[in-house]
XYZ file of C-alpha atoms in Angstrom:
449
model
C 0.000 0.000 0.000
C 1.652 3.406 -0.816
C 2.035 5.818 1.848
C 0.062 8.924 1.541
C 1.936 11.886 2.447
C 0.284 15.568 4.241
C 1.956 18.550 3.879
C 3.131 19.923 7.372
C 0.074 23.169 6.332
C -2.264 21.093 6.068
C -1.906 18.728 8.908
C -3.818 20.876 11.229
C -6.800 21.034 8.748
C -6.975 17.141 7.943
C -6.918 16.166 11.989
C -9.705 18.540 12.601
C -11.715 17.121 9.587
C -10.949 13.206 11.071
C -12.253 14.621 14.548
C -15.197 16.090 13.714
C -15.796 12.605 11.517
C -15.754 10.675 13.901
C -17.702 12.617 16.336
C -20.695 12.835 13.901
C -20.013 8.532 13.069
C -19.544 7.014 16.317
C -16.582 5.731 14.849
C -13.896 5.032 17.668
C -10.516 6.740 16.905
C -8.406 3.820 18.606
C -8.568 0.715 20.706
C -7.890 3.208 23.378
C -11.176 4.389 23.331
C -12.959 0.470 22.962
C -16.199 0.146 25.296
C -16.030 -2.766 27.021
C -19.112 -4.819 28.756
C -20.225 -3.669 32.165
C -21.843 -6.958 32.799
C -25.017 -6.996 35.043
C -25.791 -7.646 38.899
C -29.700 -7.940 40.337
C -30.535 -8.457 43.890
C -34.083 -9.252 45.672
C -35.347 -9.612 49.060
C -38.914 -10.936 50.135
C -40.876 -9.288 52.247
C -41.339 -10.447 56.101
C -42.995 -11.280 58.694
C -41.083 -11.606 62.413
C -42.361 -11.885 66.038
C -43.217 -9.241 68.533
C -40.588 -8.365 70.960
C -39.606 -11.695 72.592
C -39.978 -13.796 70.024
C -36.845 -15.795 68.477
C -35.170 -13.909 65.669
C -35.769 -14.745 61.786
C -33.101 -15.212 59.314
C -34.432 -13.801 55.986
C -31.733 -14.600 52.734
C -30.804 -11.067 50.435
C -30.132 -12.787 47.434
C -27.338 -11.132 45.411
C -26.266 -12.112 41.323
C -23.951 -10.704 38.731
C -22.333 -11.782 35.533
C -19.101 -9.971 34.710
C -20.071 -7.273 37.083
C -17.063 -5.495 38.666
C -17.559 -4.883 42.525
C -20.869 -6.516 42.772
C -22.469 -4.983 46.478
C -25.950 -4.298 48.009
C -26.283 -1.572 50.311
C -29.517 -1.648 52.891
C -31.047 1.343 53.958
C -32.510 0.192 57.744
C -33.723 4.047 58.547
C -37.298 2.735 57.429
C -37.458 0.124 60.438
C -36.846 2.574 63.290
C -39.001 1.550 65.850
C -40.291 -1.136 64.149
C -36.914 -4.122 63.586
C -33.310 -4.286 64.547
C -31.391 -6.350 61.638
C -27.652 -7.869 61.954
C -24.901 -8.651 59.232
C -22.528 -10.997 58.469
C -19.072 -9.417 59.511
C -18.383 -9.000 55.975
C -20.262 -5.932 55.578
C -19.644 -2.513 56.662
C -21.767 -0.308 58.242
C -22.194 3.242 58.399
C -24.847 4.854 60.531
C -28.507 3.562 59.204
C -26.235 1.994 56.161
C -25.273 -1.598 55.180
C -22.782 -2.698 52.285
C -22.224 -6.002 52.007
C -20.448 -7.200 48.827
C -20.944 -10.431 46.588
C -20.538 -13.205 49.589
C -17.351 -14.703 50.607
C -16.916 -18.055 48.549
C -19.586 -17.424 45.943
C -18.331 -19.030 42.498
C -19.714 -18.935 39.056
C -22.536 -21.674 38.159
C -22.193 -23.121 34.483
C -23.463 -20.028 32.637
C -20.764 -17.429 34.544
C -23.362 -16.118 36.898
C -22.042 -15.506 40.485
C -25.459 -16.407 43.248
C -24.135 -15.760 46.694
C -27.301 -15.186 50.239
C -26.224 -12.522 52.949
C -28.001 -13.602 55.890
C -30.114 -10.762 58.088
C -31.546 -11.695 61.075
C -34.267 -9.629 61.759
C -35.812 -9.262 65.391
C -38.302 -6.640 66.605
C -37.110 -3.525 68.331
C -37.847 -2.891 72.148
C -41.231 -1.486 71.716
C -42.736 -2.633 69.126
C -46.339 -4.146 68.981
C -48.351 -6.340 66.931
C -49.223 -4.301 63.628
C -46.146 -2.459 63.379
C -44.516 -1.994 59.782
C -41.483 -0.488 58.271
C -39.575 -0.527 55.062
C -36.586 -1.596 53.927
C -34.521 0.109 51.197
C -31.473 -1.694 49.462
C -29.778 -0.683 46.266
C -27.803 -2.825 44.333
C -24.687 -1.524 42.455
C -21.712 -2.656 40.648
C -18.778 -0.565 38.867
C -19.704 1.202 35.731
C -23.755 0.069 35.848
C -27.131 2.204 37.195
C -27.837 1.788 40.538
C -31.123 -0.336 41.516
C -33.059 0.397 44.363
C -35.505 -1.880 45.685
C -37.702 -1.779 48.628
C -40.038 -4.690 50.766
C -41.698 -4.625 53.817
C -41.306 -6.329 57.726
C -44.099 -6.648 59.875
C -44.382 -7.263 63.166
C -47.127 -10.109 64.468
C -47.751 -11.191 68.091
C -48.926 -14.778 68.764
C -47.971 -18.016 67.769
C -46.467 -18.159 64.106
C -45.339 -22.215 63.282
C -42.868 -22.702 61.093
C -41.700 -26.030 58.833
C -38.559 -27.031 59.201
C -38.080 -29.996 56.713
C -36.999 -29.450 53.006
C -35.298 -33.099 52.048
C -34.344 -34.697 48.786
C -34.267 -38.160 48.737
C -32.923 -40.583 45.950
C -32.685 -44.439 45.050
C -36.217 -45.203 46.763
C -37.585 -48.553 45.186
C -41.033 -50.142 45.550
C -41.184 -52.108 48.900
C -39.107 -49.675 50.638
C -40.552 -48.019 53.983
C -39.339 -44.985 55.230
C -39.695 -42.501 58.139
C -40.873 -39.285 56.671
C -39.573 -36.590 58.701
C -42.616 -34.328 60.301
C -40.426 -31.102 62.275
C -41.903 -27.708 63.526
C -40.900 -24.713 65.804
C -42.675 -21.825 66.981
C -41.327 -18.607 65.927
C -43.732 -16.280 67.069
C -43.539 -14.667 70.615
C -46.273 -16.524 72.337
C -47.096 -20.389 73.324
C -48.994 -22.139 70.920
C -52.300 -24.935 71.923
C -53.216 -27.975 70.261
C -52.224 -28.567 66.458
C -53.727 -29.916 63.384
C -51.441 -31.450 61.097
C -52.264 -32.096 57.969
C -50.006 -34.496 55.570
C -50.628 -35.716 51.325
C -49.065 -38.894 50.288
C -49.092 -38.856 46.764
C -50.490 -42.075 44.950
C -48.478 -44.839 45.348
C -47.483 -44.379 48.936
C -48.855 -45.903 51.814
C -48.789 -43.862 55.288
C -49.090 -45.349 58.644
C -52.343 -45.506 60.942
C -52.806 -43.189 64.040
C -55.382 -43.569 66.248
C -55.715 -39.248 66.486
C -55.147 -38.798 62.793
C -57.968 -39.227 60.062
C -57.445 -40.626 56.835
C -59.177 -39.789 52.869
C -58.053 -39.663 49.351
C -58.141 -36.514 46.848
C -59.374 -36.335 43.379
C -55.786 -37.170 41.888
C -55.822 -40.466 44.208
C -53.208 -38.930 46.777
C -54.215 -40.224 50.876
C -54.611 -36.795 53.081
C -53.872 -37.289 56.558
C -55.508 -35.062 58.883
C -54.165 -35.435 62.619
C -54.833 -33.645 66.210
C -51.851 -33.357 68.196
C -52.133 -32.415 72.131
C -49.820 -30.071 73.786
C -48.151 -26.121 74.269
C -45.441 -25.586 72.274
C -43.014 -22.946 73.186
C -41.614 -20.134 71.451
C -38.552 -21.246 69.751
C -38.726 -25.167 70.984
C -38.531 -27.983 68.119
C -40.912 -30.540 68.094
C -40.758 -33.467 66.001
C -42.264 -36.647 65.251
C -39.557 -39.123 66.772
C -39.018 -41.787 63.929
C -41.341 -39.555 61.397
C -44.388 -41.108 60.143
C -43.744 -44.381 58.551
C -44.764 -44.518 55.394
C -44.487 -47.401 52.470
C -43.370 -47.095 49.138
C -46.117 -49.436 47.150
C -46.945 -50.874 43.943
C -48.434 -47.783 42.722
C -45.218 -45.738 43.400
C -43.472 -44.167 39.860
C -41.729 -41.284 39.537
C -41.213 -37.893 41.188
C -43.040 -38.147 44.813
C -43.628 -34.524 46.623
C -44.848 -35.531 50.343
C -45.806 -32.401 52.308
C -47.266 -31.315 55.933
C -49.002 -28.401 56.739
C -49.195 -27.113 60.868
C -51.453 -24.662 62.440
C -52.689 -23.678 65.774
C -55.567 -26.111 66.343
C -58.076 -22.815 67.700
C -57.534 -20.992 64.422
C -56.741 -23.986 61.477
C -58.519 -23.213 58.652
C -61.321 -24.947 56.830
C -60.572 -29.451 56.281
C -59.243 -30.177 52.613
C -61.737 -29.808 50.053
C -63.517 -33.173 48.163
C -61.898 -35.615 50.820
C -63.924 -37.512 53.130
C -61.928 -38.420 55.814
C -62.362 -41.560 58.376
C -60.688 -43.412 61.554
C -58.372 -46.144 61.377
C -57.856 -48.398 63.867
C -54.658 -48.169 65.476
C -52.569 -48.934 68.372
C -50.704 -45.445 69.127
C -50.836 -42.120 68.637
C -49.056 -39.294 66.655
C -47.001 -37.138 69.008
C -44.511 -33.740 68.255
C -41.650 -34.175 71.127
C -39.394 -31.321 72.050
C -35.990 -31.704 70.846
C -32.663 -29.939 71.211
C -31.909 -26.403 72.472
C -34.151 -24.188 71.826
C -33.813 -22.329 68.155
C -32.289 -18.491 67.746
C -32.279 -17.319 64.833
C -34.550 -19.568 62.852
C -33.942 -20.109 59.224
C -37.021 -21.749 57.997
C -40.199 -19.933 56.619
C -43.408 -20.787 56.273
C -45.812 -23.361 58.078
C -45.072 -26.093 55.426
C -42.676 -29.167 54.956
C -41.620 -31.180 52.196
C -39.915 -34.491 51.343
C -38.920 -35.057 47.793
C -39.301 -38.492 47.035
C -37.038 -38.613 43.488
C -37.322 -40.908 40.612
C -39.345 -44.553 41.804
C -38.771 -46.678 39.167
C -41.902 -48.588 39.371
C -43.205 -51.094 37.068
C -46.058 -50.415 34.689
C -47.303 -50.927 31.195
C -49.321 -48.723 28.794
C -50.728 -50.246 26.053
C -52.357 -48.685 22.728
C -56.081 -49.560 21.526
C -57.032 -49.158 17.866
C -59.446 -50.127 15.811
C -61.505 -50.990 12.724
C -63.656 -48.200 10.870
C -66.257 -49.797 8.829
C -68.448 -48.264 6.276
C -69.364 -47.065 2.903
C -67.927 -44.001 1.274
C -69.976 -41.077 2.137
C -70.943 -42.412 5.621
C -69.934 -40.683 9.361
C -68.895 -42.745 11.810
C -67.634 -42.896 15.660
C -64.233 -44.544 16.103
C -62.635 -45.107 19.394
C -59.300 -45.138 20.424
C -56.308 -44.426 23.217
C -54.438 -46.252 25.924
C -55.150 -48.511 28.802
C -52.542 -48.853 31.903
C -51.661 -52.032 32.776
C -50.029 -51.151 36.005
C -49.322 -51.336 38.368
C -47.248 -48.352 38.518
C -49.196 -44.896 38.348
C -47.751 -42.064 36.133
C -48.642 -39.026 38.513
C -48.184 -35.571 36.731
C -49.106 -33.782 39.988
C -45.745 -32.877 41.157
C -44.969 -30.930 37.765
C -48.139 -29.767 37.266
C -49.015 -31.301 34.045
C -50.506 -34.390 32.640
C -49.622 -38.156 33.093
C -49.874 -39.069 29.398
C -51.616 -38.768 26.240
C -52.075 -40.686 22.823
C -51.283 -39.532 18.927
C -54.092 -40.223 16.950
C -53.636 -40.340 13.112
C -56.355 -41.208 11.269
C -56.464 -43.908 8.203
C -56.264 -42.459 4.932
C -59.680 -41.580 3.437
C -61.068 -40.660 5.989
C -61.720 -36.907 7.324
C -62.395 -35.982 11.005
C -65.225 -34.027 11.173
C -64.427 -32.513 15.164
C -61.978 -31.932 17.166
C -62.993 -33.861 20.402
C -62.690 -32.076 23.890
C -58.937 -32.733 25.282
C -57.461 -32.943 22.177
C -55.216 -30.855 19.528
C -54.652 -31.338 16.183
C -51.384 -31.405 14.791
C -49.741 -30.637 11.162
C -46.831 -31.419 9.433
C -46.457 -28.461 7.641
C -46.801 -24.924 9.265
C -50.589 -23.712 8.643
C -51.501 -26.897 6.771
C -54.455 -29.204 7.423
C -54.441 -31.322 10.473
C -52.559 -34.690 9.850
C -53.000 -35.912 13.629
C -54.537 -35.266 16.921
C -52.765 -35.160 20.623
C -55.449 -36.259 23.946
C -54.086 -35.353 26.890
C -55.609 -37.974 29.950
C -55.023 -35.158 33.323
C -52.666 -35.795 36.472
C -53.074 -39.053 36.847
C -53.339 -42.336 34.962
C -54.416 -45.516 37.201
C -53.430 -48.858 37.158
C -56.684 -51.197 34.936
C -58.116 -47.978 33.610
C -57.964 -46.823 29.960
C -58.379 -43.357 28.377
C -60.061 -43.480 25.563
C -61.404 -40.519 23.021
C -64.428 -40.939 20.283
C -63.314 -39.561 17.312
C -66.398 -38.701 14.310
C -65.090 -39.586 10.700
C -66.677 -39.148 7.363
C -65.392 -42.124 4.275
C -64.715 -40.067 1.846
C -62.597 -42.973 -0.216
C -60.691 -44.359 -1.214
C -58.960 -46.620 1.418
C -55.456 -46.788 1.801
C -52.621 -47.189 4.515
C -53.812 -47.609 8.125
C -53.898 -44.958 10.709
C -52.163 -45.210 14.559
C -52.864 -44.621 17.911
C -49.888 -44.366 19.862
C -48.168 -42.998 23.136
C -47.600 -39.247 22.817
C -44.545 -39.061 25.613
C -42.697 -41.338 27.639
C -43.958 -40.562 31.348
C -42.119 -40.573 33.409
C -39.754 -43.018 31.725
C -40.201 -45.551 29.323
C -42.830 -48.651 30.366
C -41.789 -51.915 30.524
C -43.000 -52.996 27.023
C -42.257 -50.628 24.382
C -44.117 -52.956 21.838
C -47.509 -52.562 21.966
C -47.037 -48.326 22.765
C -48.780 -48.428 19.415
C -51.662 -49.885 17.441
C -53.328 -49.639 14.407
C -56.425 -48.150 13.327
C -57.939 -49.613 10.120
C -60.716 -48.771 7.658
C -62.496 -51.847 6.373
């Protein structure tokens, strides 16, 4: 390339052209002046509920992310809770008058996208004073080199009375049919004041098998889970843990496949709320009764929230079968008629969508050629293989639960309109939740004769 040369005269000139260039352009006069990526950084807190003045204090998690932030922080503003809370810090953070900084968490490393999650931990107790009612804000901004400041508020409350609290949140693996287990049952007061009697209420999703208890009654739900509703005796302190000593024992049956979510529920007996809906619930006999024993010290701070506990039950393996049910359209060209198809389970496992929310299984319908389908039957969508062209198949989708020596079946209205030619299918839409035991007859053909 041949060098261009500028007369000394008119140097001053051409730099003062480039200049105002590149200010009109955006053009960047030099890697010098190259923008690089700020990243980002987000923070949230929830808002909260703690005891009146006596009552054990409540750890509540400030959740703190960034990606390629520099300096990642939060800084909490605690002039809004005068009179109403007194919050502490890890001794990571720094504090200046009403103001907390606390940066990204000690130990906090990037997940597998490059995102940094790290908790600070504020323990929250009412201040000397304050009664049942009170309210007050809290303010924290989160910042990070080079990015906008976000500011954020929630709100603490103060309640008086007894306030229960959950304390079991378990994930268990490699559970097979036969096993039985003790499901954990734990609770602790975190309000200020004693609570009375309890009612405990527990759901064993389909396939499990809970104990009897002579104070407990016992029902199943519309999706074939047993609800357990039980009356436990005693005053339970602020603070104190109860638990069920050996947790309610509980068998893992026939039934069992899957993804198993078992959960309790506790509340003051005086002031439980209504019985579960659609459940009519009965005595069994049995020889004891189900008690909540103190345990330990008492608790200060308490890190649980909320009156609930779960046990994740993961991955049963289960036996079952589903097995697709065609069949033979008959008729003359021009006539409607009703065909039937879907899929019957075999069992004994039960594929339970209830967990995820969503359904236990469905068929694919494709109809034999010659044939058109005149409706598109309640529960079902029609598919295409083309974008915007005419429906080639239909989905059915059965609901949360599929029992064992029950079928789910769909009546489909056709109209011959000729001439015959290959056979249509019914088939299983989705493996849930894994693959059945005999992947030959997941399909069957539906004719036109």
């Amino acid at each position: 390339m041949a060098a261009v040369r500028i007369p000394r005269r008119g140097m001053s000139r051409a730099l003062t052209v480039l200049a105002v260039v590149t200010a009109g352009t955006g053009v960047v006069a030099g890697p010098a002046a190259a923008q690089t990526d700020p990243g980002w950084v987000s923070g949230w807190f929830n808002d909260l509920t703690i005891g009146a003045p006596g009552a054990p204090g409540r750890m509540a998690p400030l959740e703190l992310s960034s990606t390629g932030a520099t300096a990642p922080r939060v800084t909490v503003d605690l002039s809004g809770l005068a009179g109403v809370a007194t919050a502490s810090f890890p001794d990571w953070c720094v504090t200046e008058g009403a103001s907390v900084t606390c940066p990204m968490p000690p130990g906090a490393t990037p997940d597998e996208y490059g995102t940094v999650n790290g908790t600070v931990p504020l323990v929250f107790r009412a201040a000397p004073g304050a009664v049942h009612g009170a309210t007050g804000t809290l303010g924290y901004t989160v910042r990070a080199d080079g990015l906008e400041p976000q500011t954020h508020q929630a709100t603490v409350d103060v309640r008086s009375g007894p306030d229960l609290v959950g304390l079991v949140d378990e994930y268990v693996s490699g559970v097979d049919v036969g096993d039985v287990r003790d499901v954990p049952v734990s609770v602790v007061n975190a309000g200020d004041q004693a609570a009375g009697d309890l009612r405990v209420t527990l759901r064993f999703p389909v396939g499990l098998q809970p104990a009897s208890y002579r104070n407990c009654r016992y029902g199943t739900d519309p999706v074939l889970a047993t609800v357990v509703v039980c009356t436990v005796r005693g005053t339970f302190a602020p603070g104190v843990r109860h638990e069920l000593r050996h947790g309610f024992t509980t068998t893992v049956g026939p039934a069992a496949l899957g993804d198993k979510r078992i959960g309790h529920f506790v509340e003051p007996l005086a002031t439980a709320g209504p019985l579960p809906d659609n459940v009519r619930l009965t005595r069994r006999e049995a020889d004891r009764a189900l008690r909540l024993r103190p345990v330990g010290e008492p608790m200060d701070p308490i890190t649980a929230d909320g009156a609930g506990g779960t046990t994740y039950l993961r991955a049963i393996h289960g036996a079952f079968d589903i097995v697709a049910t065609g069949a033979t359209v008959t008729g003359a060209v021009g006539d409607t008629v009703r065909v039937t198809v879907g899929v019957r389970n075999d069992g004994p496992g039960v594929p339970d969508g209830t967990v995820s929310g969503g359904n236990a299984g469905g068929f694919l319908f494709t109809p034999p050629a010659g044939v058109t389908v005149l409706a598109d039957p309640p529960g079902c969508v029609p598919t295409s293989d083309d974008e915007g062209g005419a429906p080639t198949a239909w989905v059915c989708w059965l609901g949360a639960v599929f029992p064992a020596g029950q079928s789910f079946t769909v009546p489909f209205e056709l109209r011959i309109d000729g001439p015959t030619g290959a056979p249509g299918e019914v088939r299983l839409y989705y493996n849930y939740p894994r693959l059945d035991d005999d992947p030959a007859n997941d399909s069957a053909p539906v004719t036109l004769g």
